[in-house]
PDB file of C-alpha atoms in Angstrom:
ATOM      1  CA  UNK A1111     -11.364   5.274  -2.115  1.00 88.00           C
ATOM      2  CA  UNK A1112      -8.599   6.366  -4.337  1.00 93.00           C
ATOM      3  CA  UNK A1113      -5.391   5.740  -3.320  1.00 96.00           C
ATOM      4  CA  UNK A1114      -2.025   7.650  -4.082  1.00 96.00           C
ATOM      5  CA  UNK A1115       1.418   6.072  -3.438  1.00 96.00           C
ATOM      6  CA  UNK A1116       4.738   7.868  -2.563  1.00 97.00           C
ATOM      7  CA  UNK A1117       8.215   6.018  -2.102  1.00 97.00           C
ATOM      8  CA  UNK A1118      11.696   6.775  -0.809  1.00 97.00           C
ATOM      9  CA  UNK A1119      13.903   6.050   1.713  1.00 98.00           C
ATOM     10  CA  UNK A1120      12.593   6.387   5.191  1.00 98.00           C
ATOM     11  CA  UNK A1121      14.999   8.797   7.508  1.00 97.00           C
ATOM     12  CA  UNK A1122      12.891   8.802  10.525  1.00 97.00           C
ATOM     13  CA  UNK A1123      10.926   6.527  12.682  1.00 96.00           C
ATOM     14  CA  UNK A1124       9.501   8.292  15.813  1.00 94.00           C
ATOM     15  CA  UNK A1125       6.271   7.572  18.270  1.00 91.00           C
ATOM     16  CA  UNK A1126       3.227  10.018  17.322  1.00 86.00           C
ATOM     17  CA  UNK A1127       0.978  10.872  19.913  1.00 81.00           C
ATOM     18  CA  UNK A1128      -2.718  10.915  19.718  1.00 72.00           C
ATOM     19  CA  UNK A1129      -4.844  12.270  22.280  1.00 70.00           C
ATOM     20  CA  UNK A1130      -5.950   9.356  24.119  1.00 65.00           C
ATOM     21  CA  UNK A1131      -3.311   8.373  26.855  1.00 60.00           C
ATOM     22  CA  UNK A1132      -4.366   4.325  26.254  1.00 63.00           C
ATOM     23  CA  UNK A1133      -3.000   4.780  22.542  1.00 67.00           C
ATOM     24  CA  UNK A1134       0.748   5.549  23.892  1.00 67.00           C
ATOM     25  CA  UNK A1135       3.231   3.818  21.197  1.00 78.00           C
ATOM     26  CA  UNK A1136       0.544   2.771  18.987  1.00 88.00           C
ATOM     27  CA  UNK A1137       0.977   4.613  16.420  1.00 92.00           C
ATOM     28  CA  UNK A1138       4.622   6.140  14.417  1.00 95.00           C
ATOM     29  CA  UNK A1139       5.423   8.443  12.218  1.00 96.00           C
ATOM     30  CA  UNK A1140       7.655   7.251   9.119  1.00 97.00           C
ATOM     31  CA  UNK A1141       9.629  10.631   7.468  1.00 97.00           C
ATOM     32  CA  UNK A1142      10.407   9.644   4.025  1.00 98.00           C
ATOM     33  CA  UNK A1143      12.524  11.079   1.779  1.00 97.00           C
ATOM     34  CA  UNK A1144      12.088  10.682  -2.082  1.00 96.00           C
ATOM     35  CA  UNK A1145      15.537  11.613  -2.620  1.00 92.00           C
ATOM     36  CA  UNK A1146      14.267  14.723  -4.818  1.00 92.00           C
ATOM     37  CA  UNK A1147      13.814  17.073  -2.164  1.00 87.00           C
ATOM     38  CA  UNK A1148      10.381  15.707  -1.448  1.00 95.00           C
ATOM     39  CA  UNK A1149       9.516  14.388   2.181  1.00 97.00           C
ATOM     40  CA  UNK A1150       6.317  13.143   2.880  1.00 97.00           C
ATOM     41  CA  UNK A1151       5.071  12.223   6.608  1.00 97.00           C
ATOM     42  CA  UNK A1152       3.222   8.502   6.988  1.00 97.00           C
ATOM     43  CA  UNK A1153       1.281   8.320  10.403  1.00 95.00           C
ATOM     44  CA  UNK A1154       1.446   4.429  11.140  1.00 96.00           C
ATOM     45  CA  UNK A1155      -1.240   3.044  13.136  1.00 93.00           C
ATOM     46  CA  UNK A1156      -2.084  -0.577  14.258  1.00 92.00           C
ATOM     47  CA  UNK A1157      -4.442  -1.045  11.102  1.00 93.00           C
ATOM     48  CA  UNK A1158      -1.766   0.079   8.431  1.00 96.00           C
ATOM     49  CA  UNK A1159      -1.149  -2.973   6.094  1.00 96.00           C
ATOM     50  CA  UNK A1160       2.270  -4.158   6.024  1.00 97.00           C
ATOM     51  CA  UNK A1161       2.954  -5.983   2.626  1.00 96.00           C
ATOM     52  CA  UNK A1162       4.676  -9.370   3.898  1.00 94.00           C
ATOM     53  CA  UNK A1163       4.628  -8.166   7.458  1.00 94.00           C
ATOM     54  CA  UNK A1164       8.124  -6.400   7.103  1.00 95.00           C
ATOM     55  CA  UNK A1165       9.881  -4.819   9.960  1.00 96.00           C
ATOM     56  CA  UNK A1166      10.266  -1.420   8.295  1.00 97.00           C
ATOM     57  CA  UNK A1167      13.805   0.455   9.706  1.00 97.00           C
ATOM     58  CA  UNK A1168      15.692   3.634   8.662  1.00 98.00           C
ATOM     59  CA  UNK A1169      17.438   3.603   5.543  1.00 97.00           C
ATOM     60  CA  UNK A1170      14.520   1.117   4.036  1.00 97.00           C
ATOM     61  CA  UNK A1171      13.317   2.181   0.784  1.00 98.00           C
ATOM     62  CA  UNK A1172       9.251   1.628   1.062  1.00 98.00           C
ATOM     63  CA  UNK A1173       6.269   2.903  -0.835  1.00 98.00           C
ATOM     64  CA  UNK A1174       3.256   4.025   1.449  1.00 98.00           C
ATOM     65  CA  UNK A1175      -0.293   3.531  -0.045  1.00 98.00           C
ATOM     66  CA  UNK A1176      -2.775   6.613   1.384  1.00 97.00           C
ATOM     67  CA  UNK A1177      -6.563   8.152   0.730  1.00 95.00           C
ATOM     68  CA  UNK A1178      -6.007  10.779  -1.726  1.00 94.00           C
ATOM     69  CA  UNK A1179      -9.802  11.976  -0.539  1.00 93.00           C
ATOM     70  CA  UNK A1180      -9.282  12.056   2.940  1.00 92.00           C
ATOM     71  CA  UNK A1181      -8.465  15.283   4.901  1.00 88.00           C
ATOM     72  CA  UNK A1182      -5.145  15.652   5.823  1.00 85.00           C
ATOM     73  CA  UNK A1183      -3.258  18.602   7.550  1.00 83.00           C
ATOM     74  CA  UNK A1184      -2.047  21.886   5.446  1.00 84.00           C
ATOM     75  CA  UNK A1185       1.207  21.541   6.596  1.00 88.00           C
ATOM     76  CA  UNK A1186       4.849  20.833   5.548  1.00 88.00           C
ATOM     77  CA  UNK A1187       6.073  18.344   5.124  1.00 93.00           C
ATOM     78  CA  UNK A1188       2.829  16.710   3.979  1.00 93.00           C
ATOM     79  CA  UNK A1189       1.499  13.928   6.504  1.00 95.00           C
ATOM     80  CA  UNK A1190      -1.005  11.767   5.290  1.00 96.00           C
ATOM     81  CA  UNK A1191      -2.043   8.227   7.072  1.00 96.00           C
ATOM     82  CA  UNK A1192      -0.264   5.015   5.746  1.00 97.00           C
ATOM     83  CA  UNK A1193      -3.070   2.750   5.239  1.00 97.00           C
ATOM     84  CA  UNK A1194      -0.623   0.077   3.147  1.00 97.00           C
ATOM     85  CA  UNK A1195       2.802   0.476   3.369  1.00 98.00           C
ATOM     86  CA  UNK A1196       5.477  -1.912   1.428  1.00 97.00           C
ATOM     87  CA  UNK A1197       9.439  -2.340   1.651  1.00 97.00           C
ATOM     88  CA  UNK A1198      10.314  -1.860  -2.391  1.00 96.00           C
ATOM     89  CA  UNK A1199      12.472  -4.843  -3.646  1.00 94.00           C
ATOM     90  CA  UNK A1200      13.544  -5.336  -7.502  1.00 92.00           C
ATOM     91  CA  UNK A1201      11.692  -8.828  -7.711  1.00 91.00           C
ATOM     92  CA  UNK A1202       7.778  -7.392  -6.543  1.00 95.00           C
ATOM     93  CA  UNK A1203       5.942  -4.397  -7.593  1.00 96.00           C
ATOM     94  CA  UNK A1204       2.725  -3.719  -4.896  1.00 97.00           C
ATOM     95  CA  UNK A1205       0.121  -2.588  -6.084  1.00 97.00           C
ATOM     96  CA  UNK A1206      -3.013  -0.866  -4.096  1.00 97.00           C
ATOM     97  CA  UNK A1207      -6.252   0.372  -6.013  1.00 97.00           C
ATOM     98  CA  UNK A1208      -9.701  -0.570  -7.279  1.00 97.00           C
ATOM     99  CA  UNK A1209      -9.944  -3.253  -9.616  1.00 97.00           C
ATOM    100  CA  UNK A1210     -13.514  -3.342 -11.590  1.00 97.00           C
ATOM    101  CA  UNK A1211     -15.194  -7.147 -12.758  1.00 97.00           C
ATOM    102  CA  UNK A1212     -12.690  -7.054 -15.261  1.00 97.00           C
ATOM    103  CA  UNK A1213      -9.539  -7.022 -13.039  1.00 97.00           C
ATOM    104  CA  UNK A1214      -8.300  -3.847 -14.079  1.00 97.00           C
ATOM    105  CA  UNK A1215      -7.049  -0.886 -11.733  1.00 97.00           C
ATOM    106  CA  UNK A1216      -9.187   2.389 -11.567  1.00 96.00           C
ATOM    107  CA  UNK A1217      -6.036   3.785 -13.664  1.00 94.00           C
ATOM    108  CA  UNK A1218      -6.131   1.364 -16.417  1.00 95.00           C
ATOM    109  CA  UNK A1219      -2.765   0.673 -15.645  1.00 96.00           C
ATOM    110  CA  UNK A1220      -3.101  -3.352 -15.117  1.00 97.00           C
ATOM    111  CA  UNK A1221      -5.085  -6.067 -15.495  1.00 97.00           C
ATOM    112  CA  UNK A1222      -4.530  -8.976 -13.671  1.00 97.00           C
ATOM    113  CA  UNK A1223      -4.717 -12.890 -14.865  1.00 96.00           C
ATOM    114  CA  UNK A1224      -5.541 -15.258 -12.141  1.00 96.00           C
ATOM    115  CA  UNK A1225      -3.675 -18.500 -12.181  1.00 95.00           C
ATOM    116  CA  UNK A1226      -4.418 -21.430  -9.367  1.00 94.00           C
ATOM    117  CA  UNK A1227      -1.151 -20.609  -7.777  1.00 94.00           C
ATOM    118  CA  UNK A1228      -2.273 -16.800  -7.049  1.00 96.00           C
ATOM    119  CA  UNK A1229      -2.817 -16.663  -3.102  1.00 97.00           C
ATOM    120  CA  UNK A1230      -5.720 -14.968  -2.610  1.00 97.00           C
ATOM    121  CA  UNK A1231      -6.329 -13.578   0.911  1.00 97.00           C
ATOM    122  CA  UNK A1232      -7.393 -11.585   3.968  1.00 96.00           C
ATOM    123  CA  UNK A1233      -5.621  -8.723   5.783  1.00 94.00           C
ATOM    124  CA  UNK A1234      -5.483 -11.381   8.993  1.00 92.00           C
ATOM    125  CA  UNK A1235      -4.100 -13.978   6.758  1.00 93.00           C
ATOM    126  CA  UNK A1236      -6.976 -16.270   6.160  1.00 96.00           C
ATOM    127  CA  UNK A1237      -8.040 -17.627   2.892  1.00 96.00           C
ATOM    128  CA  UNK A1238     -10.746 -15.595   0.783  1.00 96.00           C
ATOM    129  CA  UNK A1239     -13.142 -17.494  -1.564  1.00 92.00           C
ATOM    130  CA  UNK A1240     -15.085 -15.053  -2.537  1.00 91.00           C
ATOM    131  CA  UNK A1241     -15.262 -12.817  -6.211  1.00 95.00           C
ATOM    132  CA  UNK A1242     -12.584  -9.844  -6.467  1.00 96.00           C
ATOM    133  CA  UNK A1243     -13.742  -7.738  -8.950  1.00 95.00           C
ATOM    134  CA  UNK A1244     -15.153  -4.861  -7.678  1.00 96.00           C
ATOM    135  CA  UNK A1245     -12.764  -4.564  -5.054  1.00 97.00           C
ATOM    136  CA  UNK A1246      -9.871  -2.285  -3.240  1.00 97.00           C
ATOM    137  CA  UNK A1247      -6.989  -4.865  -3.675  1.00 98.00           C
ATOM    138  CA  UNK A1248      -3.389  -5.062  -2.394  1.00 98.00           C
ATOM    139  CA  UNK A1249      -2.044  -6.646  -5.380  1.00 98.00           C
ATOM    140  CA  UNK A1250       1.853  -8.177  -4.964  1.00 97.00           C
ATOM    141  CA  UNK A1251       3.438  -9.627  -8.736  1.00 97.00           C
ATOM    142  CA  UNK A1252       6.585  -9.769 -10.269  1.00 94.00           C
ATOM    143  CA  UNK A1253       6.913  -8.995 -14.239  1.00 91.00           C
ATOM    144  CA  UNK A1254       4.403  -7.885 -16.204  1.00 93.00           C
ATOM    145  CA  UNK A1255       3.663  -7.645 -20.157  1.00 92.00           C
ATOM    146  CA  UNK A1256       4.087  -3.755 -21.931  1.00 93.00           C
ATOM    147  CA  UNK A1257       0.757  -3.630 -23.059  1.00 92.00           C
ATOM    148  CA  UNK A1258      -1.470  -0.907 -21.877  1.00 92.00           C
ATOM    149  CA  UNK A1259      -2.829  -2.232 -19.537  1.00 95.00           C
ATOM    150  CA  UNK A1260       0.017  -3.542 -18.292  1.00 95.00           C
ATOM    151  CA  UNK A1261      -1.176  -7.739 -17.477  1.00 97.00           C
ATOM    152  CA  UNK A1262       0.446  -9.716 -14.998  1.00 97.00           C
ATOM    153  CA  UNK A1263      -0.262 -12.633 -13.250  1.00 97.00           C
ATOM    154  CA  UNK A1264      -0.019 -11.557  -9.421  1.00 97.00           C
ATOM    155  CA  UNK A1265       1.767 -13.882  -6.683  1.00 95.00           C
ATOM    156  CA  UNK A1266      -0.483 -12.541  -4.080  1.00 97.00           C
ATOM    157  CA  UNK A1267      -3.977 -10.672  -3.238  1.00 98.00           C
ATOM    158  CA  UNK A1268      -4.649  -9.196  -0.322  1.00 98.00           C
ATOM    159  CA  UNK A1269      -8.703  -8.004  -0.537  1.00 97.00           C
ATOM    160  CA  UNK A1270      -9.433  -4.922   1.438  1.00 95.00           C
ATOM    161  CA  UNK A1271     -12.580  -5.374   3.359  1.00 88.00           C
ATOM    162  CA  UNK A1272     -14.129  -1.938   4.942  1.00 73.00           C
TER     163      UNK A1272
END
């Protein structure tokens, strides 16, 4: 999977409707504005990763995480489905890519140093023991050096299991 990210503020938060009456209010749609003239539709569903379960409102400035290879409609504003989406603050940078045996992203961008106080888990919550390399990662850390790749050493991992 490779993922794309867009943030901004969001200026709309309105139920989408799917075609199956049982999924009423399941799922949202999240207009946000990049303050550029740039708008970009998220469709929220129940599976969409929220970094730190946040309740995401209007005004929020967020960064949603989609599949740049999946099909998505040829309309505007562009509408792609959120699969992470994270409230921006100046203390954490989020992350969300592939990260090879070496801990570094698909865009060479970071590398990340474990420590023992990096949490390591699943989307539920629950602990996960096994190797991350090789993995789609949700990756949540604070500063990082100016080397290229950027290293940091993350405060959290969320491993994306498919």
């Amino acid at each position: 999977m490779e993922f794309h990210s867009f943030s901004g503020i969001v200026m709309m938060i309105d139920d989408f409707s799917t075609d199956q009456d049982n999924e009423a209010g399941c799922y949202k749609l999240f207009m946000v504005d990049s303050g550029y003239g740039n708008i970009v539709n998220f469709v929220v569903g129940p599976t969409t990763y929220f970094v730190d379960h946040v309740m995401v409102e209007i005004g929020d400035q967020v960064t949603g995480f989609y599949d740049a290879n999946a099909p998505a409609p040829l309309i505007y504003p562009p509408q792609f489905r959120a699969l992470v989406m994270s409230r921006d603050s100046p203390y954490q940078n989020v992350k969300v890519d592939y990260f090879n045996r070496r801990l570094e992203s698909s865009d060479g961008t970071l590398r990340l140093n474990l420590s023992p106080q990096t949490q390591i888990i699943l989307q539920n919550g629950q602990s996960f023991n096994g190797d991350i390399g090789g993995r789609d990662l949700i990756v949540v850390y604070g500063a990082s050096t100016r080397s290229i790749p950027a290293q940091t050493t993350p405060y959290k991992i969320i491993v994306l299991c498919s």
